[in-house]
Amino acid sequence: MLKKILSLITAALLCSLAHAQTPKFRVLALYTTTVESDHVDFANDAIKYFTTLAAKKGFVLDTTTNWKNVNDEYLKKYQLIIWLNDFPQNELQRAAFVKYMDNGGAWLGFHVAGYNDKYTKWPWFVDFLGSAVFYNNSWPPLPAKLIVDDPKHPIAKGIPVHFVSPINEWYGWLPSPRLNKDVKVLLTLDPANYPLGKKDILRGGDIPVVWTNTKYKMLYINMGHGDMIFTSDIQNKLFENAVMWLGEKK
Ligand code: ZN
């Protein structure tokens, strides 16, 4: 019996070693520490969460605050790029990102990473995001009820169709990305939340919070404001599913 237990332990150790030596995929998370403090808090919590997840699931997570790393040479070794709280700063970085996505790279963007308006002047990105343009937001940050649109999608595995997402600032979009034929909406704000907010109020309408543009390996997640985002096991599972789906997507 003891021999059997020892051989099982050895097998488990060898397996975990193999895990450590051959990562399933490599992820680069980019963020900025000089943006709105609630967005920095989110990035710091996200790095903690995804570092633990990387060890558990056998992928590599690198992090950087240097957006100059958004260049062809540097991005080559990563299967997934995450923007935690910011986006490329100039034309060179934008062009490198477009090339990366066109060559089959994957992207996960949180919250303000998807922000765009008439001043950002990056039509490619608006198309990439599924034509969604930032329209309004809720304030102060509040929890919200969410609905899973497609319970069979890999990112919804183990997620109930209705759950409460922790305190976040929620964005509205005009047009809604759902109107784009290439977009698949995966989670939506439950209309039961309306009116959502006190100072700034989301009063109604169709507000997707997680979606993918099926022309790319990409996922946008509206959560990402403040230090409460990782306090829900259900939502954490959604983030895990998102990274594993994008990292392993062929
Ligand atoms: Zn925010």
GROMACS .gro file of C-alpha atoms and ligand atoms in nm:
model
  251
    1MET     CA    1   0.000   0.000   0.000
    2LEU     CA    2   0.277   0.241   0.103
    3LYS     CA    3   0.460   0.161  -0.220
    4LYS     CA    4   0.148   0.240  -0.418
    5ILE     CA    5   0.099   0.570  -0.237
    6LEU     CA    6   0.464   0.662  -0.297
    7SER     CA    7   0.439   0.586  -0.666
    8LEU     CA    8   0.122   0.793  -0.689
    9ILE     CA    9   0.297   1.086  -0.518
   10THR     CA   10   0.594   1.048  -0.755
   11ALA     CA   11   0.361   1.044  -1.054
   12ALA     CA   12   0.185   1.358  -0.928
   13LEU     CA   13   0.519   1.534  -0.875
   14LEU     CA   14   0.645   1.440  -1.221
   15CYS     CA   15   0.317   1.558  -1.368
   16SER     CA   16   0.342   1.895  -1.195
   17LEU     CA   17   0.705   1.927  -1.304
   18ALA     CA   18   0.603   1.860  -1.663
   19HIS     CA   19   0.339   2.129  -1.616
   20ALA     CA   20   0.600   2.377  -1.501
   21GLN     CA   21   0.833   2.295  -1.789
   22THR     CA   22   0.589   2.308  -2.077
   23PRO     CA   23   0.342   2.592  -2.025
   24LYS     CA   24   0.012   2.554  -2.208
   25PHE     CA   25   0.044   2.908  -2.341
   26ARG     CA   26   0.203   3.245  -2.259
   27VAL     CA   27   0.010   3.552  -2.151
   28LEU     CA   28   0.126   3.914  -2.135
   29ALA     CA   29  -0.077   4.148  -1.914
   30LEU     CA   30  -0.021   4.519  -1.981
   31TYR     CA   31  -0.127   4.791  -1.740
   32THR     CA   32  -0.054   5.147  -1.629
   33THR     CA   33   0.000   5.273  -1.274
   34THR     CA   34  -0.066   5.643  -1.345
   35VAL     CA   35  -0.432   5.611  -1.447
   36GLU     CA   36  -0.746   5.651  -1.229
   37SER     CA   37  -0.668   5.489  -0.890
   38ASP     CA   38  -0.971   5.256  -0.905
   39HIS     CA   39  -0.832   5.120  -1.233
   40VAL     CA   40  -0.486   5.071  -1.079
   41ASP     CA   41  -0.644   4.884  -0.784
   42PHE     CA   42  -0.819   4.656  -1.031
   43ALA     CA   43  -0.495   4.589  -1.223
   44ASN     CA   44  -0.306   4.501  -0.905
   45ASP     CA   45  -0.583   4.263  -0.792
   46ALA     CA   46  -0.601   4.111  -1.141
   47ILE     CA   47  -0.226   4.042  -1.145
   48LYS     CA   48  -0.255   3.865  -0.808
   49TYR     CA   49  -0.551   3.659  -0.929
   50PHE     CA   50  -0.404   3.565  -1.268
   51THR     CA   51  -0.061   3.484  -1.115
   52THR     CA   52  -0.225   3.224  -0.890
   53LEU     CA   53  -0.435   3.098  -1.179
   54ALA     CA   54  -0.127   3.062  -1.403
   55ALA     CA   55   0.041   2.837  -1.146
   56LYS     CA   56  -0.278   2.633  -1.106
   57LYS     CA   57  -0.358   2.592  -1.476
   58GLY     CA   58  -0.006   2.567  -1.617
   59PHE     CA   59   0.031   2.881  -1.828
   60VAL     CA   60   0.290   3.159  -1.807
   61LEU     CA   61   0.186   3.511  -1.705
   62ASP     CA   62   0.421   3.803  -1.764
   63THR     CA   63   0.322   4.157  -1.670
   64THR     CA   64   0.451   4.493  -1.785
   65THR     CA   65   0.371   4.862  -1.749
   66ASN     CA   66   0.587   4.940  -2.052
   67TRP     CA   67   0.352   4.982  -2.350
   68LYS     CA   68   0.658   5.016  -2.577
   69ASN     CA   69   0.659   4.636  -2.547
   70VAL     CA   70   0.362   4.640  -2.783
   71ASN     CA   71   0.591   4.573  -3.081
   72ASP     CA   72   0.625   4.280  -3.324
   73GLU     CA   73   0.935   4.131  -3.166
   74TYR     CA   74   0.812   4.138  -2.806
   75LEU     CA   75   0.457   4.014  -2.873
   76LYS     CA   76   0.578   3.717  -3.081
   77LYS     CA   77   0.616   3.485  -2.783
   78TYR     CA   78   0.267   3.540  -2.640
   79GLN     CA   79  -0.056   3.361  -2.734
   80LEU     CA   80  -0.270   3.606  -2.532
   81ILE     CA   81  -0.241   3.978  -2.457
   82ILE     CA   82  -0.445   4.130  -2.174
   83TRP     CA   83  -0.509   4.504  -2.137
   84LEU     CA   84  -0.596   4.552  -1.772
   85ASN     CA   85  -0.658   4.927  -1.751
   86ASP     CA   86  -0.516   5.107  -2.054
   87PHE     CA   87  -0.455   5.078  -2.429
   88PRO     CA   88  -0.177   5.149  -2.683
   89GLN     CA   89  -0.043   5.503  -2.664
   90ASN     CA   90   0.061   5.579  -3.022
   91GLU     CA   91   0.037   5.474  -3.388
   92LEU     CA   92   0.338   5.241  -3.366
   93GLN     CA   93   0.185   5.042  -3.079
   94ARG     CA   94  -0.158   5.041  -3.246
   95ALA     CA   95  -0.006   4.905  -3.569
   96ALA     CA   96   0.185   4.631  -3.384
   97PHE     CA   97  -0.133   4.527  -3.205
   98VAL     CA   98  -0.333   4.511  -3.532
   99LYS     CA   99  -0.062   4.293  -3.684
  100TYR     CA  100  -0.058   4.069  -3.378
  101MET     CA  101  -0.436   4.015  -3.397
  102ASP     CA  102  -0.431   3.965  -3.776
  103ASN     CA  103  -0.167   3.695  -3.727
  104GLY     CA  104  -0.391   3.497  -3.493
  105GLY     CA  105  -0.306   3.643  -3.152
  106ALA     CA  106  -0.567   3.662  -2.877
  107TRP     CA  107  -0.684   3.961  -2.673
  108LEU     CA  108  -0.869   4.008  -2.348
  109GLY     CA  109  -0.967   4.363  -2.257
  110PHE     CA  110  -1.112   4.476  -1.924
  111HIS     CA  111  -1.327   4.782  -1.855
  112VAL     CA  112  -1.147   5.101  -1.967
  113ALA     CA  113  -0.934   4.899  -2.213
  114GLY     CA  114  -1.238   4.905  -2.443
  115TYR     CA  115  -1.304   5.275  -2.396
  116ASN     CA  116  -1.331   5.468  -2.718
  117ASP     CA  117  -1.502   5.790  -2.822
  118LYS     CA  118  -1.474   6.053  -3.093
  119TYR     CA  119  -1.138   6.167  -2.951
  120THR     CA  120  -0.960   5.831  -2.959
  121LYS     CA  121  -0.959   5.829  -3.344
  122TRP     CA  122  -0.888   5.461  -3.396
  123PRO     CA  123  -1.156   5.328  -3.634
  124TRP     CA  124  -0.988   4.985  -3.655
  125PHE     CA  125  -1.034   4.940  -3.281
  126VAL     CA  126  -1.402   5.040  -3.292
  127ASP     CA  127  -1.459   4.777  -3.561
  128PHE     CA  128  -1.255   4.523  -3.362
  129LEU     CA  129  -1.468   4.589  -3.053
  130GLY     CA  130  -1.781   4.518  -3.257
  131SER     CA  131  -1.873   4.882  -3.339
  132ALA     CA  132  -1.936   4.960  -2.970
  133VAL     CA  133  -1.864   5.320  -2.878
  134PHE     CA  134  -1.866   5.433  -2.513
  135TYR     CA  135  -2.190   5.618  -2.448
  136ASN     CA  136  -2.245   5.653  -2.070
  137ASN     CA  137  -2.163   5.504  -1.732
  138SER     CA  138  -2.307   5.437  -1.390
  139TRP     CA  139  -2.179   5.625  -1.082
  140PRO     CA  140  -2.103   5.556  -0.804
  141PRO     CA  141  -1.979   5.201  -0.866
  142LEU     CA  142  -2.243   4.943  -0.766
  143PRO     CA  143  -2.301   4.568  -0.787
  144ALA     CA  144  -2.529   4.457  -1.071
  145LYS     CA  145  -2.731   4.154  -1.173
  146LEU     CA  146  -2.601   3.991  -1.489
  147ILE     CA  147  -2.757   3.747  -1.734
  148VAL     CA  148  -2.556   3.483  -1.920
  149ASP     CA  149  -2.676   3.497  -2.283
  150ASP     CA  150  -2.522   3.168  -2.392
  151PRO     CA  151  -2.487   2.916  -2.106
  152LYS     CA  152  -2.326   2.665  -2.348
  153HIS     CA  153  -2.034   2.891  -2.438
  154PRO     CA  154  -1.695   2.779  -2.291
  155ILE     CA  155  -1.662   3.098  -2.087
  156ALA     CA  156  -1.998   3.026  -1.916
  157LYS     CA  157  -1.895   2.682  -1.789
  158GLY     CA  158  -1.993   2.651  -1.421
  159ILE     CA  159  -2.159   2.996  -1.421
  160PRO     CA  160  -2.526   3.028  -1.325
  161VAL     CA  161  -2.747   3.204  -1.581
  162HIS     CA  162  -2.820   3.480  -1.327
  163PHE     CA  163  -2.565   3.610  -1.078
  164VAL     CA  164  -2.471   3.931  -0.899
  165SER     CA  165  -2.146   4.087  -1.014
  166PRO     CA  166  -1.955   4.282  -0.743
  167ILE     CA  167  -1.921   4.661  -0.729
  168ASN     CA  168  -1.814   4.801  -1.065
  169GLU     CA  169  -1.860   5.108  -1.281
  170TRP     CA  170  -2.080   4.994  -1.571
  171TYR     CA  171  -2.055   5.130  -1.924
  172GLY     CA  172  -2.331   5.179  -2.177
  173TRP     CA  173  -2.253   5.162  -2.551
  174LEU     CA  174  -2.402   5.329  -2.857
  175PRO     CA  175  -2.455   5.144  -3.076
  176SER     CA  176  -2.490   4.825  -2.875
  177PRO     CA  177  -2.235   4.570  -3.004
  178ARG     CA  178  -2.525   4.322  -3.030
  179LEU     CA  179  -2.631   4.497  -3.352
  180ASN     CA  180  -2.306   4.388  -3.521
  181LYS     CA  181  -2.356   4.055  -3.704
  182ASP     CA  182  -2.001   3.941  -3.614
  183VAL     CA  183  -2.052   3.995  -3.241
  184LYS     CA  184  -2.162   3.727  -2.999
  185VAL     CA  185  -2.286   3.878  -2.673
  186LEU     CA  186  -2.211   3.648  -2.379
  187LEU     CA  187  -2.331   3.845  -2.075
  188THR     CA  188  -2.575   4.134  -2.042
  189LEU     CA  189  -2.684   4.373  -1.766
  190ASP     CA  190  -3.016   4.248  -1.631
  191PRO     CA  191  -3.287   4.512  -1.703
  192ALA     CA  192  -3.393   4.457  -1.337
  193ASN     CA  193  -3.093   4.679  -1.242
  194TYR     CA  194  -3.244   4.992  -1.396
  195PRO     CA  195  -3.215   5.266  -1.290
  196LEU     CA  196  -2.852   5.176  -1.211
  197GLY     CA  197  -2.651   5.453  -1.042
  198LYS     CA  198  -2.714   5.771  -0.844
  199LYS     CA  199  -2.507   6.054  -0.989
  200ASP     CA  200  -2.473   5.896  -1.334
  201ILE     CA  201  -2.759   5.663  -1.414
  202LEU     CA  202  -2.804   5.384  -1.668
  203ARG     CA  203  -3.180   5.406  -1.721
  204GLY     CA  204  -3.251   5.128  -1.965
  205GLY     CA  205  -3.174   4.966  -2.295
  206ASP     CA  206  -2.965   4.672  -2.405
  207ILE     CA  207  -2.624   4.684  -2.231
  208PRO     CA  208  -2.393   4.390  -2.309
  209VAL     CA  209  -2.109   4.351  -2.056
  210VAL     CA  210  -1.909   4.061  -2.207
  211TRP     CA  211  -1.884   3.988  -2.578
  212THR     CA  212  -1.662   3.858  -2.854
  213ASN     CA  213  -1.610   3.971  -3.212
  214THR     CA  214  -1.610   3.632  -3.383
  215LYS     CA  215  -1.373   3.756  -3.655
  216TYR     CA  216  -1.094   3.756  -3.393
  217LYS     CA  217  -0.976   3.564  -3.089
  218MET     CA  218  -1.096   3.835  -2.857
  219LEU     CA  219  -1.312   3.899  -2.556
  220TYR     CA  220  -1.417   4.224  -2.394
  221ILE     CA  221  -1.519   4.224  -2.026
  222ASN     CA  222  -1.668   4.544  -1.882
  223MET     CA  223  -1.577   4.459  -1.522
  224GLY     CA  224  -1.254   4.623  -1.400
  225HIS     CA  225  -1.321   4.919  -1.169
  226GLY     CA  226  -1.211   4.919  -0.804
  227ASP     CA  227  -1.092   4.667  -0.549
  228MET     CA  228  -1.403   4.448  -0.523
  229ILE     CA  229  -1.395   4.281  -0.865
  230PHE     CA  230  -1.231   3.957  -0.747
  231THR     CA  231  -1.462   3.903  -0.447
  232SER     CA  232  -1.705   3.671  -0.630
  233ASP     CA  233  -1.615   3.305  -0.684
  234ILE     CA  234  -1.864   3.292  -0.970
  235GLN     CA  235  -1.713   3.592  -1.146
  236ASN     CA  236  -1.359   3.467  -1.078
  237LYS     CA  237  -1.457   3.144  -1.254
  238LEU     CA  238  -1.575   3.349  -1.550
  239PHE     CA  239  -1.232   3.519  -1.567
  240GLU     CA  240  -1.061   3.181  -1.546
  241ASN     CA  241  -1.278   3.046  -1.827
  242ALA     CA  242  -1.204   3.356  -2.035
  243VAL     CA  243  -0.826   3.321  -2.010
  244MET     CA  244  -0.830   2.945  -2.071
  245TRP     CA  245  -1.065   2.978  -2.370
  246LEU     CA  246  -0.855   3.250  -2.534
  247GLY     CA  247  -0.518   3.094  -2.444
  248GLU     CA  248  -0.610   2.754  -2.584
  249LYS     CA  249  -0.822   2.874  -2.878
  250LYS     CA  250  -0.695   2.733  -3.210
  251ZN      ZN  251  -1.384   5.281  -1.428
   0.00000   0.00000   0.00000
